mmCIF file of C-alpha atoms in Angstrom:
data_model
loop_
_atom_site.group_PDB
_atom_site.id
_atom_site.type_symbol
_atom_site.label_atom_id
_atom_site.label_comp_id
_atom_site.label_asym_id
_atom_site.label_seq_id
_atom_site.Cartn_x
_atom_site.Cartn_y
_atom_site.Cartn_z
ATOM 1 C CA GLN S 1 -34.902 13.144 7.681
ATOM 2 C CA VAL S 2 -31.203 13.007 8.500
ATOM 3 C CA GLN S 3 -29.859 16.042 10.310
ATOM 4 C CA LEU S 4 -26.427 16.862 11.682
ATOM 5 C CA VAL S 5 -26.261 20.200 13.464
ATOM 6 C CA GLU S 6 -22.937 21.608 14.630
ATOM 7 C CA SER S 7 -22.486 24.199 17.351
ATOM 8 C CA GLY S 8 -19.763 25.635 19.547
ATOM 9 C CA GLY S 9 -17.711 27.532 17.013
ATOM 10 C CA GLY S 10 -16.550 31.059 17.602
ATOM 11 C CA SER S 11 -13.574 33.371 17.852
ATOM 12 C CA VAL S 12 -10.701 32.646 20.196
ATOM 13 C CA GLN S 13 -7.122 33.758 20.653
ATOM 14 C CA ALA S 14 -4.212 31.479 19.852
ATOM 15 C CA GLY S 15 -3.602 29.070 22.693
ATOM 16 C CA GLY S 16 -7.245 28.992 23.664
ATOM 17 C CA SER S 17 -9.796 26.196 23.564
ATOM 18 C CA LEU S 18 -13.178 25.477 22.020
ATOM 19 C CA ARG S 19 -15.511 22.508 22.209
ATOM 20 C CA LEU S 20 -17.576 21.724 19.147
ATOM 21 C CA SER S 21 -20.768 19.684 19.362
ATOM 22 C CA CYS S 22 -22.811 17.892 16.738
ATOM 23 C CA ALA S 23 -26.385 16.742 17.289
ATOM 24 C CA ALA S 24 -27.543 13.885 15.063
ATOM 25 C CA SER S 25 -31.062 12.799 14.195
ATOM 26 C CA GLY S 26 -32.979 10.831 11.566
ATOM 27 C CA TYR S 27 -30.820 7.710 11.413
ATOM 28 C CA ALA S 28 -29.431 4.969 13.631
ATOM 29 C CA TYR S 29 -26.640 7.037 15.174
ATOM 30 C CA ASN S 30 -24.644 4.248 16.773
ATOM 31 C CA THR S 31 -24.346 2.293 13.523
ATOM 32 C CA ARG S 32 -22.160 4.847 11.799
ATOM 33 C CA ARG S 33 -18.638 6.061 12.276
ATOM 34 C CA MET S 34 -18.407 9.797 12.792
ATOM 35 C CA GLY S 35 -15.846 12.357 11.790
ATOM 36 C CA TRP S 36 -14.926 16.014 12.040
ATOM 37 C CA PHE S 37 -13.694 17.839 8.969
ATOM 38 C CA ARG S 38 -12.646 21.396 8.259
ATOM 39 C CA GLN S 39 -12.430 23.585 5.214
ATOM 40 C CA VAL S 40 -11.104 27.007 4.336
ATOM 41 C CA PRO S 41 -12.108 28.836 1.153
ATOM 42 C CA GLY S 42 -10.201 27.643 -1.874
ATOM 43 C CA LYS S 43 -8.993 24.438 -0.255
ATOM 44 C CA GLU S 44 -10.314 20.903 -0.104
ATOM 45 C CA ARG S 45 -12.169 19.678 2.921
ATOM 46 C CA GLU S 46 -9.739 17.870 5.207
ATOM 47 C CA GLY S 47 -10.320 15.219 7.821
ATOM 48 C CA VAL S 48 -9.515 16.236 11.378
ATOM 49 C CA ALA S 49 -10.626 13.322 13.544
ATOM 50 C CA VAL S 50 -12.721 10.178 13.312
ATOM 51 C CA ILE S 51 -14.280 7.843 15.846
ATOM 52 C CA SER S 52 -15.604 4.304 15.744
ATOM 53 C CA THR S 53 -19.247 3.436 16.308
ATOM 54 C CA ALA S 54 -18.804 2.612 19.988
ATOM 55 C CA GLY S 55 -16.378 5.448 20.594
ATOM 56 C CA ILE S 56 -13.495 3.170 21.494
ATOM 57 C CA TYR S 57 -11.184 3.847 18.572
ATOM 58 C CA THR S 58 -10.111 7.211 17.204
ATOM 59 C CA ALA S 59 -7.790 8.595 14.561
ATOM 60 C CA TYR S 60 -6.463 12.106 14.011
ATOM 61 C CA ALA S 61 -4.824 14.182 11.357
ATOM 62 C CA ASP S 62 -1.155 14.819 12.149
ATOM 63 C CA ALA S 63 -1.818 18.563 12.387
ATOM 64 C CA VAL S 64 -4.115 18.154 15.402
ATOM 65 C CA LYS S 65 -2.693 15.145 17.239
ATOM 66 C CA GLY S 66 -2.181 15.869 20.908
ATOM 67 C CA ARG S 67 -4.354 19.018 20.751
ATOM 68 C CA PHE S 68 -7.793 17.802 19.633
ATOM 69 C CA THR S 69 -9.941 15.046 21.124
ATOM 70 C CA ILE S 70 -12.959 13.501 19.458
ATOM 71 C CA SER S 71 -15.652 11.777 21.507
ATOM 72 C CA ARG S 72 -19.233 10.643 21.150
ATOM 73 C CA ASP S 73 -22.255 10.030 23.356
ATOM 74 C CA ASN S 74 -24.417 7.428 21.674
ATOM 75 C CA ALA S 75 -27.192 7.667 24.257
ATOM 76 C CA ASN S 76 -27.649 11.338 23.388
ATOM 77 C CA ARG S 77 -26.745 11.053 19.710
ATOM 78 C CA ALA S 78 -23.960 13.584 20.087
ATOM 79 C CA LEU S 79 -20.457 14.055 18.747
ATOM 80 C CA TYR S 80 -17.823 16.329 20.238
ATOM 81 C CA LEU S 81 -14.475 17.829 19.329
ATOM 82 C CA GLN S 82 -12.426 19.310 22.146
ATOM 83 C CA MET S 83 -9.867 21.658 20.643
ATOM 84 C CA ASN S 84 -7.014 22.871 22.817
ATOM 85 C CA SER S 85 -3.904 24.943 22.109
ATOM 86 C CA LEU S 86 -5.616 26.416 19.084
ATOM 87 C CA GLU S 87 -3.482 27.976 16.371
ATOM 88 C CA PRO S 88 -4.412 30.492 13.654
ATOM 89 C CA GLU S 89 -3.974 27.644 11.147
ATOM 90 C CA ASP S 90 -6.943 25.900 12.782
ATOM 91 C CA SER S 91 -9.284 28.639 11.548
ATOM 92 C CA ALA S 92 -11.868 27.046 9.250
ATOM 93 C CA MET S 93 -15.445 25.952 8.886
ATOM 94 C CA TYR S 94 -15.801 22.721 10.849
ATOM 95 C CA TYR S 95 -18.219 19.997 9.792
ATOM 96 C CA CYS S 96 -19.384 16.799 11.387
ATOM 97 C CA ALA S 97 -20.158 13.839 9.158
ATOM 98 C CA ALA S 98 -21.415 10.261 9.365
ATOM 99 C CA SER S 99 -20.137 7.297 7.376
ATOM 100 C CA PRO S 100 -21.633 3.865 6.611
ATOM 101 C CA ALA S 101 -18.137 2.426 5.978
ATOM 102 C CA LEU S 102 -17.463 0.114 8.904
ATOM 103 C CA SER S 103 -14.786 -2.249 7.584
ATOM 104 C CA ASP S 104 -12.225 0.259 6.360
ATOM 105 C CA ALA S 105 -9.201 0.927 8.534
ATOM 106 C CA LEU S 106 -10.011 3.848 10.801
ATOM 107 C CA THR S 107 -6.996 5.821 9.618
ATOM 108 C CA THR S 108 -8.450 5.824 6.101
ATOM 109 C CA MET S 109 -11.648 7.365 7.382
ATOM 110 C CA LEU S 110 -10.171 10.861 7.272
ATOM 111 C CA ALA S 111 -11.188 10.938 3.605
ATOM 112 C CA ALA S 112 -14.309 13.020 3.027
ATOM 113 C CA SER S 113 -15.439 10.712 0.222
ATOM 114 C CA LYS S 114 -16.279 8.012 2.766
ATOM 115 C CA TYR S 115 -19.049 10.128 4.345
ATOM 116 C CA ASP S 116 -22.569 10.618 3.102
ATOM 117 C CA TYR S 117 -24.244 12.637 5.858
ATOM 118 C CA TRP S 118 -22.967 16.144 6.528
ATOM 119 C CA GLY S 119 -23.849 19.055 8.748
ATOM 120 C CA GLN S 120 -23.905 22.706 7.718
ATOM 121 C CA GLY S 121 -20.770 23.625 9.624
ATOM 122 C CA THR S 122 -19.685 25.912 12.436
ATOM 123 C CA GLN S 123 -17.055 28.610 12.005
ATOM 124 C CA VAL S 124 -13.866 28.665 14.073
ATOM 125 C CA ILE S 125 -11.622 31.724 14.005
ATOM 126 C CA VAL S 126 -8.315 31.737 15.856
ATOM 127 C CA SER S 127 -6.508 35.042 16.087
ATOM 128 C CA SER S 128 -2.812 35.462 16.798
#
């Protein structure tokens, strides 16, 4: 059974940092690209960051470039999102996801439609 379990969310003041984690199980972790997405009520889920299977290549949404860093640990089947200089606009439910699409350009992998495994999400609240 495929499971993606996020953790690390919470409440933080603007300018602060959080590190999200995602634990994967039930599939061959290192054969899939991974991504972080976020969603606020009433809006579509948006891609935040994606990472290649080996963790060498990454891509980010313009809104988080230079502030967020995605990484993965294939030996431990884990995905991370280091979030620095957080802004109130970063408040959302954050999801990790896995995609079987390996030949698409990485920058196109910020589309939620390319992912078929999803976690339940972890809430991030940034106060001003």
